[in-house]
Each structure stands twice: as structure tokens, then as C-alpha cells.
PDB file of C-alpha atoms in Angstrom:
ATOM      1  CA  UNK A 247      -2.874 -42.575  17.216  1.00  0.00           C
ATOM      2  CA  UNK A 248      -1.276 -39.735  15.250  1.00  0.00           C
ATOM      3  CA  UNK A 249      -3.198 -37.275  13.141  1.00  0.00           C
ATOM      4  CA  UNK A 250      -3.940 -38.340   9.593  1.00  0.00           C
ATOM      5  CA  UNK A 251      -1.947 -36.959   6.697  1.00  0.00           C
ATOM      6  CA  UNK A 252      -5.007 -35.070   5.501  1.00  0.00           C
ATOM      7  CA  UNK A 253      -5.785 -33.493   8.873  1.00  0.00           C
ATOM      8  CA  UNK A 254      -6.598 -29.804   8.695  1.00  0.00           C
ATOM      9  CA  UNK A 255      -4.023 -27.370  10.130  1.00  0.00           C
ATOM     10  CA  UNK A 256      -4.865 -25.859  13.499  1.00  0.00           C
ATOM     11  CA  UNK A 257      -5.729 -22.479  11.945  1.00  0.00           C
ATOM     12  CA  UNK A 258      -8.199 -23.849   9.366  1.00  0.00           C
ATOM     13  CA  UNK A 259     -11.165 -23.394  11.672  1.00  0.00           C
ATOM     14  CA  UNK A 260     -10.111 -19.811  12.378  1.00  0.00           C
ATOM     15  CA  UNK A 261      -9.950 -19.065   8.647  1.00  0.00           C
ATOM     16  CA  UNK A 262     -13.412 -20.489   8.101  1.00  0.00           C
ATOM     17  CA  UNK A 263     -14.828 -18.384  10.932  1.00  0.00           C
ATOM     18  CA  UNK A 264     -13.114 -15.249   9.624  1.00  0.00           C
ATOM     19  CA  UNK A 265     -14.489 -15.835   6.130  1.00  0.00           C
ATOM     20  CA  UNK A 266     -17.980 -16.272   7.580  1.00  0.00           C
ATOM     21  CA  UNK A 267     -17.646 -13.009   9.526  1.00  0.00           C
ATOM     22  CA  UNK A 268     -16.456 -11.223   6.419  1.00  0.00           C
ATOM     23  CA  UNK A 269     -19.384 -12.430   4.320  1.00  0.00           C
ATOM     24  CA  UNK A 270     -21.870 -11.474   7.029  1.00  0.00           C
ATOM     25  CA  UNK A 271     -20.421  -8.089   8.057  1.00  0.00           C
ATOM     26  CA  UNK A 272     -17.172  -7.099   6.301  1.00  0.00           C
ATOM     27  CA  UNK A 273     -17.070  -3.754   8.121  1.00  0.00           C
ATOM     28  CA  UNK A 274     -16.712  -5.614  11.430  1.00  0.00           C
ATOM     29  CA  UNK A 275     -13.224  -6.869  10.585  1.00  0.00           C
ATOM     30  CA  UNK A 276     -10.207  -5.028  11.948  1.00  0.00           C
ATOM     31  CA  UNK A 277      -7.544  -3.900   9.480  1.00  0.00           C
ATOM     32  CA  UNK A 278      -5.211  -6.723  10.485  1.00  0.00           C
ATOM     33  CA  UNK A 279      -8.001  -9.250   9.839  1.00  0.00           C
ATOM     34  CA  UNK A 280      -8.588  -7.902   6.331  1.00  0.00           C
ATOM     35  CA  UNK A 281      -4.849  -8.143   5.705  1.00  0.00           C
ATOM     36  CA  UNK A 282      -4.820 -11.627   7.201  1.00  0.00           C
ATOM     37  CA  UNK A 283      -7.451 -12.708   4.683  1.00  0.00           C
ATOM     38  CA  UNK A 284      -5.541 -11.149   1.798  1.00  0.00           C
ATOM     39  CA  UNK A 285      -2.607 -13.367   2.749  1.00  0.00           C
ATOM     40  CA  UNK A 286      -4.627 -16.619   2.951  1.00  0.00           C
ATOM     41  CA  UNK A 287      -4.012 -17.647  -0.664  1.00  0.00           C
ATOM     42  CA  UNK A 288      -0.444 -16.379  -0.725  1.00  0.00           C
ATOM     43  CA  UNK A 289       0.565 -18.296   2.399  1.00  0.00           C
ATOM     44  CA  UNK A 290      -1.708 -21.336   2.694  1.00  0.00           C
ATOM     45  CA  UNK A 291       0.699 -23.329   4.860  1.00  0.00           C
ATOM     46  CA  UNK A 292       0.766 -21.098   7.949  1.00  0.00           C
ATOM     47  CA  UNK A 293      -1.346 -18.915  10.196  1.00  0.00           C
ATOM     48  CA  UNK A 294      -1.246 -15.432   8.659  1.00  0.00           C
ATOM     49  CA  UNK A 295      -2.566 -13.519  11.680  1.00  0.00           C
ATOM     50  CA  UNK A 296       0.886 -12.909  13.268  1.00  0.00           C
ATOM     51  CA  UNK A 297       2.304 -11.731   9.937  1.00  0.00           C
ATOM     52  CA  UNK A 298      -0.664  -9.420   9.318  1.00  0.00           C
ATOM     53  CA  UNK A 299      -0.260  -7.858  12.770  1.00  0.00           C
ATOM     54  CA  UNK A 300       3.482  -7.448  12.223  1.00  0.00           C
ATOM     55  CA  UNK A 301       2.930  -5.683   8.903  1.00  0.00           C
ATOM     56  CA  UNK A 302       0.328  -3.333  10.415  1.00  0.00           C
ATOM     57  CA  UNK A 303       2.689  -2.516  13.282  1.00  0.00           C
ATOM     58  CA  UNK A 304       5.659  -1.926  10.990  1.00  0.00           C
ATOM     59  CA  UNK A 305       3.898   0.304   8.447  1.00  0.00           C
ATOM     60  CA  UNK A 306       1.213   1.882  10.607  1.00  0.00           C
ATOM     61  CA  UNK A 307      -2.006   0.748   8.933  1.00  0.00           C
ATOM     62  CA  UNK A 308      -3.635  -1.240   6.141  1.00  0.00           C
ATOM     63  CA  UNK A 309      -3.328   1.547   3.568  1.00  0.00           C
ATOM     64  CA  UNK A 310       0.344   1.963   4.396  1.00  0.00           C
ATOM     65  CA  UNK A 311       0.952  -1.767   3.942  1.00  0.00           C
ATOM     66  CA  UNK A 312      -0.791  -1.829   0.559  1.00  0.00           C
ATOM     67  CA  UNK A 313       1.190   1.214  -0.589  1.00  0.00           C
ATOM     68  CA  UNK A 314       4.551   0.109   0.813  1.00  0.00           C
ATOM     69  CA  UNK A 315       7.478  -0.367  -1.543  1.00  0.00           C
ATOM     70  CA  UNK A 316       8.193  -3.972  -2.477  1.00  0.00           C
ATOM     71  CA  UNK A 317      11.698  -3.878  -1.000  1.00  0.00           C
ATOM     72  CA  UNK A 318      10.358  -2.752   2.377  1.00  0.00           C
ATOM     73  CA  UNK A 319       7.638  -5.407   2.364  1.00  0.00           C
ATOM     74  CA  UNK A 320      10.260  -8.072   1.798  1.00  0.00           C
ATOM     75  CA  UNK A 321      12.133  -6.903   4.887  1.00  0.00           C
ATOM     76  CA  UNK A 322       9.408  -8.627   6.908  1.00  0.00           C
ATOM     77  CA  UNK A 323      10.112 -12.315   7.386  1.00  0.00           C
ATOM     78  CA  UNK A 324       7.523 -14.425   5.592  1.00  0.00           C
ATOM     79  CA  UNK A 325       6.708 -11.918   2.844  1.00  0.00           C
ATOM     80  CA  UNK A 326       7.658 -13.527  -0.458  1.00  0.00           C
ATOM     81  CA  UNK A 327       6.607 -13.230  -4.110  1.00  0.00           C
ATOM     82  CA  UNK A 328       3.060 -14.517  -3.689  1.00  0.00           C
ATOM     83  CA  UNK A 329       2.350 -12.253  -0.723  1.00  0.00           C
ATOM     84  CA  UNK A 330       3.676  -9.199  -2.561  1.00  0.00           C
ATOM     85  CA  UNK A 331       1.517 -10.095  -5.563  1.00  0.00           C
ATOM     86  CA  UNK A 332      -1.642 -10.406  -3.436  1.00  0.00           C
ATOM     87  CA  UNK A 333      -1.001  -7.048  -1.755  1.00  0.00           C
ATOM     88  CA  UNK A 334      -0.311  -5.336  -5.079  1.00  0.00           C
ATOM     89  CA  UNK A 335      -3.460  -6.895  -6.539  1.00  0.00           C
ATOM     90  CA  UNK A 336      -5.598  -5.589  -3.674  1.00  0.00           C
ATOM     91  CA  UNK A 337      -4.150  -2.100  -4.093  1.00  0.00           C
ATOM     92  CA  UNK A 338      -4.697  -2.093  -7.852  1.00  0.00           C
ATOM     93  CA  UNK A 339      -8.300  -3.284  -7.490  1.00  0.00           C
ATOM     94  CA  UNK A 340      -8.995  -0.479  -5.024  1.00  0.00           C
ATOM     95  CA  UNK A 341      -7.441   2.132  -7.280  1.00  0.00           C
ATOM     96  CA  UNK A 342      -9.407   0.983 -10.312  1.00  0.00           C
ATOM     97  CA  UNK A 343     -12.628   1.102  -8.315  1.00  0.00           C
ATOM     98  CA  UNK A 344     -11.861   4.680  -7.259  1.00  0.00           C
ATOM     99  CA  UNK A 345     -10.820   5.639 -10.775  1.00  0.00           C
ATOM    100  CA  UNK A 346     -14.030   4.247 -12.280  1.00  0.00           C
ATOM    101  CA  UNK A 347     -16.003   6.798 -10.264  1.00  0.00           C
ATOM    102  CA  UNK A 348     -14.311   9.696 -12.041  1.00  0.00           C
ATOM    103  CA  UNK A 349     -13.079   8.475 -15.431  1.00  0.00           C
ATOM    104  CA  UNK A 350     -15.064   9.896 -18.379  1.00  0.00           C
ATOM    105  CA  UNK A 351     -17.269  11.842 -15.973  1.00  0.00           C
ATOM    106  CA  UNK A 352     -17.550  15.524 -15.168  1.00  0.00           C
ATOM    107  CA  UNK A 353     -14.925  15.760 -12.448  1.00  0.00           C
ATOM    108  CA  UNK A 354     -16.089  19.168 -11.272  1.00  0.00           C
ATOM    109  CA  UNK A 355     -19.393  17.545 -10.369  1.00  0.00           C
ATOM    110  CA  UNK A 356     -17.638  14.508  -8.881  1.00  0.00           C
ATOM    111  CA  UNK A 357     -15.143  16.428  -6.767  1.00  0.00           C
ATOM    112  CA  UNK A 358     -15.411  14.262  -3.653  1.00  0.00           C
ATOM    113  CA  UNK A 359     -14.831  11.096  -5.677  1.00  0.00           C
ATOM    114  CA  UNK A 360     -11.879  12.779  -7.375  1.00  0.00           C
ATOM    115  CA  UNK A 361     -10.305  13.695  -4.041  1.00  0.00           C
ATOM    116  CA  UNK A 362     -10.813  10.157  -2.770  1.00  0.00           C
ATOM    117  CA  UNK A 363      -9.149   8.746  -5.871  1.00  0.00           C
ATOM    118  CA  UNK A 364      -6.173  11.099  -5.585  1.00  0.00           C
ATOM    119  CA  UNK A 365      -5.756  10.250  -1.914  1.00  0.00           C
ATOM    120  CA  UNK A 366      -5.953   6.503  -2.572  1.00  0.00           C
ATOM    121  CA  UNK A 367      -3.408   6.641  -5.371  1.00  0.00           C
ATOM    122  CA  UNK A 368      -0.905   9.093  -3.874  1.00  0.00           C
ATOM    123  CA  UNK A 369      -1.297   9.859  -0.161  1.00  0.00           C
ATOM    124  CA  UNK A 370       1.026   7.122   1.056  1.00  0.00           C
ATOM    125  CA  UNK A 371       3.678   7.245  -1.663  1.00  0.00           C
ATOM    126  CA  UNK A 372       7.127   7.487  -0.034  1.00  0.00           C
ATOM    127  CA  UNK A 373       8.382   9.837  -2.775  1.00  0.00           C
ATOM    128  CA  UNK A 374       6.852  12.776  -4.603  1.00  0.00           C
ATOM    129  CA  UNK A 375       4.787  12.036  -7.669  1.00  0.00           C
ATOM    130  CA  UNK A 376       3.325  14.560 -10.098  1.00  0.00           C
ATOM    131  CA  UNK A 377       0.291  13.535 -12.094  1.00  0.00           C
ATOM    132  CA  UNK A 378      -2.005  15.364 -14.472  1.00  0.00           C
ATOM    133  CA  UNK A 379      -5.711  14.898 -15.001  1.00  0.00           C
ATOM    134  CA  UNK A 380      -6.601  15.870 -18.573  1.00  0.00           C
ATOM    135  CA  UNK A 381     -10.151  17.121 -19.208  1.00  0.00           C
ATOM    136  CA  UNK A 382     -12.181  17.713 -22.342  1.00  0.00           C
ATOM    137  CA  UNK A 383     -14.466  20.715 -23.011  1.00  0.00           C
ATOM    138  CA  UNK A 384     -17.203  19.199 -20.836  1.00  0.00           C
ATOM    139  CA  UNK A 385     -14.723  18.694 -17.976  1.00  0.00           C
ATOM    140  CA  UNK A 386     -14.873  14.951 -18.461  1.00  0.00           C
ATOM    141  CA  UNK A 387     -11.713  13.164 -17.396  1.00  0.00           C
ATOM    142  CA  UNK A 388     -10.126  11.720 -20.535  1.00  0.00           C
ATOM    143  CA  UNK A 389      -6.708  10.745 -19.171  1.00  0.00           C
ATOM    144  CA  UNK A 390      -4.867  10.430 -15.880  1.00  0.00           C
ATOM    145  CA  UNK A 391      -1.104  10.227 -16.229  1.00  0.00           C
ATOM    146  CA  UNK A 392       1.858  10.250 -13.896  1.00  0.00           C
ATOM    147  CA  UNK A 393       4.164  12.817 -15.442  1.00  0.00           C
ATOM    148  CA  UNK A 394       7.141  12.683 -13.122  1.00  0.00           C
ATOM    149  CA  UNK A 395       8.431  10.860 -10.064  1.00  0.00           C
ATOM    150  CA  UNK A 396      11.020  12.372  -7.774  1.00  0.00           C
ATOM    151  CA  UNK A 397      12.777  12.153  -4.454  1.00  0.00           C
ATOM    152  CA  UNK A 398      11.285  12.403  -0.994  1.00  0.00           C
ATOM    153  CA  UNK A 399      10.692  16.135  -1.340  1.00  0.00           C
ATOM    154  CA  UNK A 400      11.223  17.107  -4.964  1.00  0.00           C
ATOM    155  CA  UNK A 401       9.769  16.278  -8.347  1.00  0.00           C
ATOM    156  CA  UNK A 402      11.077  17.951 -11.509  1.00  0.00           C
ATOM    157  CA  UNK A 403       8.225  19.324 -13.627  1.00  0.00           C
ATOM    158  CA  UNK A 404       8.629  20.855 -17.072  1.00  0.00           C
ATOM    159  CA  UNK A 405       5.727  23.154 -18.077  1.00  0.00           C
ATOM    160  CA  UNK A 406       6.276  22.774 -21.817  1.00  0.00           C
ATOM    161  CA  UNK A 407       6.098  18.976 -21.533  1.00  0.00           C
ATOM    162  CA  UNK A 408       2.849  19.264 -19.585  1.00  0.00           C
ATOM    163  CA  UNK A 409       1.263  21.492 -22.225  1.00  0.00           C
ATOM    164  CA  UNK A 410       2.648  19.406 -25.084  1.00  0.00           C
ATOM    165  CA  UNK A 411       0.946  16.330 -23.670  1.00  0.00           C
ATOM    166  CA  UNK A 412      -2.324  18.241 -23.228  1.00  0.00           C
ATOM    167  CA  UNK A 413      -2.242  19.214 -26.910  1.00  0.00           C
ATOM    168  CA  UNK A 414      -1.567  15.602 -27.930  1.00  0.00           C
ATOM    169  CA  UNK A 415      -4.664  14.493 -26.013  1.00  0.00           C
ATOM    170  CA  UNK A 416      -6.743  17.430 -27.270  1.00  0.00           C
ATOM    171  CA  UNK A 417      -7.407  18.402 -23.656  1.00  0.00           C
ATOM    172  CA  UNK A 418      -9.072  21.706 -22.856  1.00  0.00           C
ATOM    173  CA  UNK A 419      -8.250  21.827 -19.163  1.00  0.00           C
ATOM    174  CA  UNK A 420      -5.956  20.323 -16.556  1.00  0.00           C
ATOM    175  CA  UNK A 421      -5.988  19.478 -12.881  1.00  0.00           C
ATOM    176  CA  UNK A 422      -2.502  19.151 -11.476  1.00  0.00           C
ATOM    177  CA  UNK A 423      -1.929  16.794  -8.560  1.00  0.00           C
ATOM    178  CA  UNK A 424       1.103  15.921  -6.507  1.00  0.00           C
ATOM    179  CA  UNK A 425       1.751  14.461  -3.084  1.00  0.00           C
ATOM    180  CA  UNK A 426       3.843  15.539  -0.121  1.00  0.00           C
ATOM    181  CA  UNK A 427       5.360  12.434   1.522  1.00  0.00           C
ATOM    182  CA  UNK A 428       5.795  14.430   4.735  1.00  0.00           C
ATOM    183  CA  UNK A 429       2.012  14.361   5.077  1.00  0.00           C
ATOM    184  CA  UNK A 430       1.699  18.166   5.210  1.00  0.00           C
ATOM    185  CA  UNK A 431      -0.131  19.347   2.053  1.00  0.00           C
ATOM    186  CA  UNK A 432       0.825  23.008   2.439  1.00  0.00           C
ATOM    187  CA  UNK A 433       2.049  24.233  -0.990  1.00  0.00           C
ATOM    188  CA  UNK A 434       5.710  25.194  -1.095  1.00  0.00           C
ATOM    189  CA  UNK A 435       7.156  28.254  -2.810  1.00  0.00           C
ATOM    190  CA  UNK A 436       8.446  25.945  -5.542  1.00  0.00           C
ATOM    191  CA  UNK A 437       4.965  24.425  -5.971  1.00  0.00           C
ATOM    192  CA  UNK A 438       3.441  27.876  -6.442  1.00  0.00           C
ATOM    193  CA  UNK A 439       6.118  28.981  -8.909  1.00  0.00           C
ATOM    194  CA  UNK A 440       5.831  25.823 -10.987  1.00  0.00           C
ATOM    195  CA  UNK A 441       2.031  26.069 -11.108  1.00  0.00           C
ATOM    196  CA  UNK A 442       2.152  29.655 -12.338  1.00  0.00           C
ATOM    197  CA  UNK A 443       4.649  28.668 -15.042  1.00  0.00           C
ATOM    198  CA  UNK A 444       2.296  25.946 -16.286  1.00  0.00           C
ATOM    199  CA  UNK A 445      -0.660  28.383 -16.278  1.00  0.00           C
ATOM    200  CA  UNK A 446       1.342  30.970 -18.239  1.00  0.00           C
ATOM    201  CA  UNK A 447       2.430  28.351 -20.775  1.00  0.00           C
ATOM    202  CA  UNK A 448      -1.039  26.824 -21.171  1.00  0.00           C
ATOM    203  CA  UNK A 449      -3.219  29.943 -21.289  1.00  0.00           C
ATOM    204  CA  UNK A 450      -2.158  31.265 -24.745  1.00  0.00           C
ATOM    205  CA  UNK A 451      -3.069  27.858 -26.183  1.00  0.00           C
ATOM    206  CA  UNK A 452      -6.559  27.882 -24.701  1.00  0.00           C
ATOM    207  CA  UNK A 453      -5.812  25.317 -22.001  1.00  0.00           C
ATOM    208  CA  UNK A 454      -7.097  26.141 -18.523  1.00  0.00           C
ATOM    209  CA  UNK A 455      -5.622  24.899 -15.251  1.00  0.00           C
ATOM    210  CA  UNK A 456      -8.661  24.305 -13.037  1.00  0.00           C
ATOM    211  CA  UNK A 457      -6.723  23.508  -9.873  1.00  0.00           C
ATOM    212  CA  UNK A 458      -3.573  22.109  -8.360  1.00  0.00           C
ATOM    213  CA  UNK A 459      -4.176  19.629  -5.556  1.00  0.00           C
ATOM    214  CA  UNK A 460      -1.496  18.753  -3.030  1.00  0.00           C
ATOM    215  CA  UNK A 461      -2.199  15.449  -1.324  1.00  0.00           C
ATOM    216  CA  UNK A 462      -0.984  14.739   2.196  1.00  0.00           C
ATOM    217  CA  UNK A 463      -1.891  12.010   4.648  1.00  0.00           C
ATOM    218  CA  UNK A 464      -5.548  12.459   5.446  1.00  0.00           C
ATOM    219  CA  UNK A 465      -5.502  16.053   4.160  1.00  0.00           C
ATOM    220  CA  UNK A 466      -5.229  17.948   0.918  1.00  0.00           C
ATOM    221  CA  UNK A 467      -4.720  21.514  -0.240  1.00  0.00           C
ATOM    222  CA  UNK A 468      -6.410  23.160  -3.234  1.00  0.00           C
ATOM    223  CA  UNK A 469      -4.645  26.046  -4.948  1.00  0.00           C
ATOM    224  CA  UNK A 470      -8.010  27.438  -6.073  1.00  0.00           C
ATOM    225  CA  UNK A 471      -9.492  27.286  -2.576  1.00  0.00           C
ATOM    226  CA  UNK A 472      -6.359  28.963  -1.194  1.00  0.00           C
ATOM    227  CA  UNK A 473      -6.605  31.732  -3.800  1.00  0.00           C
ATOM    228  CA  UNK A 474      -3.339  30.750  -5.472  1.00  0.00           C
ATOM    229  CA  UNK A 475      -5.010  30.304  -8.877  1.00  0.00           C
TER     230      UNK A 475
END
């Protein structure tokens, strides 16, 4: 006798066991298993374990998958609109959780959380991105804005535009942040020159540049720590 029309797919039991493991000890799951679960709702009609493993292998890790460009995700067979949406949703939820730990708080006193947020939002970007953290007089973060996006190794930054935006927000201080897609956070000569131009433009208007952070993969560089500010 053939299986009934409402018979569960062969992987249903595996999904139930994985969910139970997750609820009991989420830290016990491997990265591919977390990704597998993220894909459950997006791809209900097939076993998502092979796809999760393929994505991890292609991009190098869970963070890299979540930060991958949509076009590159779609290069993997089986990744369609719903899967892309689920992955983007997971990334956005993680970023908002990280951001909540620093927004409207004294970032100088929450430096570790700030570094974690910057790493989560920028470390795996395939192109350079320049963002500015705007602070009030109590060093509370009042705005976090991406100012410019560039190519693999260059982002155009205009000091007057940076300072103009600070004045619009009534910010008293700035923390500059950008990423190096190469993974090496060592500041370049151009980075140093641009930072000094922003400092020179901001200082007469009473706006201080607290630091410039360069985010790499698993590492970061601080201009202030390096004595460049």
C-alpha cells in the first residue's frame, strides 16, 4: 500500500529533532544547522541541510552567508525570493539587536558593544562603506548613518558634507567608521589624510572627532589608539 497523501516528508522528523535541540541548547547547533533552520519556512518542500552546507562552503561561514549580496546568493541553486528574504530578515534582526545596545547610550562607556555593532554591520561587506556615528554633548549616540558607499577599495568622502550633516543633527562629536573588504584594518595613507581633513573642518565649529575605526574581518583599528588622532 502506498503512502497516504498526507504522509510527512522524510525530513520532517529531522526538523522536529533539530528544533528540539535548538530550544534546549541553541549554542550546540553548528552554523550550518542554524542556517538550515532559517531556511525551513522559506523552503518547506525539501530538506534544507544540503543547501545550508553548500552556502556555508561557498561563502565561508554563517556571517558571510547573511552578509552576502543578493545576486551572489541567487547563484546557488535553490535560493529564491523567500530564502533571500529569510536570510535578510535574520541579518536585520541581528543588527537591530546590536544597535539597541548602543543607541541613545554613552558610547564611550559602551565601547565593546559599539565595536561589536560595527563589526556585525560592516565586517563582511564586499565593498567599502563609510558611516558616521553622531553623538550629543553627553556622548550619547543620536544617529548612525551610512554616508557613502564605494568600490572594493575606495569610498569617496567629502569633509564638508560630513560636518554639514553633524550641524543638522546638532551633534557635538563624531566617530567615523569604515570597513576594509580585504580584511586588513590597517589605515591607508588616504584614510589618514581624509580623517585629518574632517577634523580640521569640524574643529572650528566645535565638533570633535573622537575616533576613526577601520573594521576588518575579525579585527579593527582605532586611529586614537594608534596615535593618529
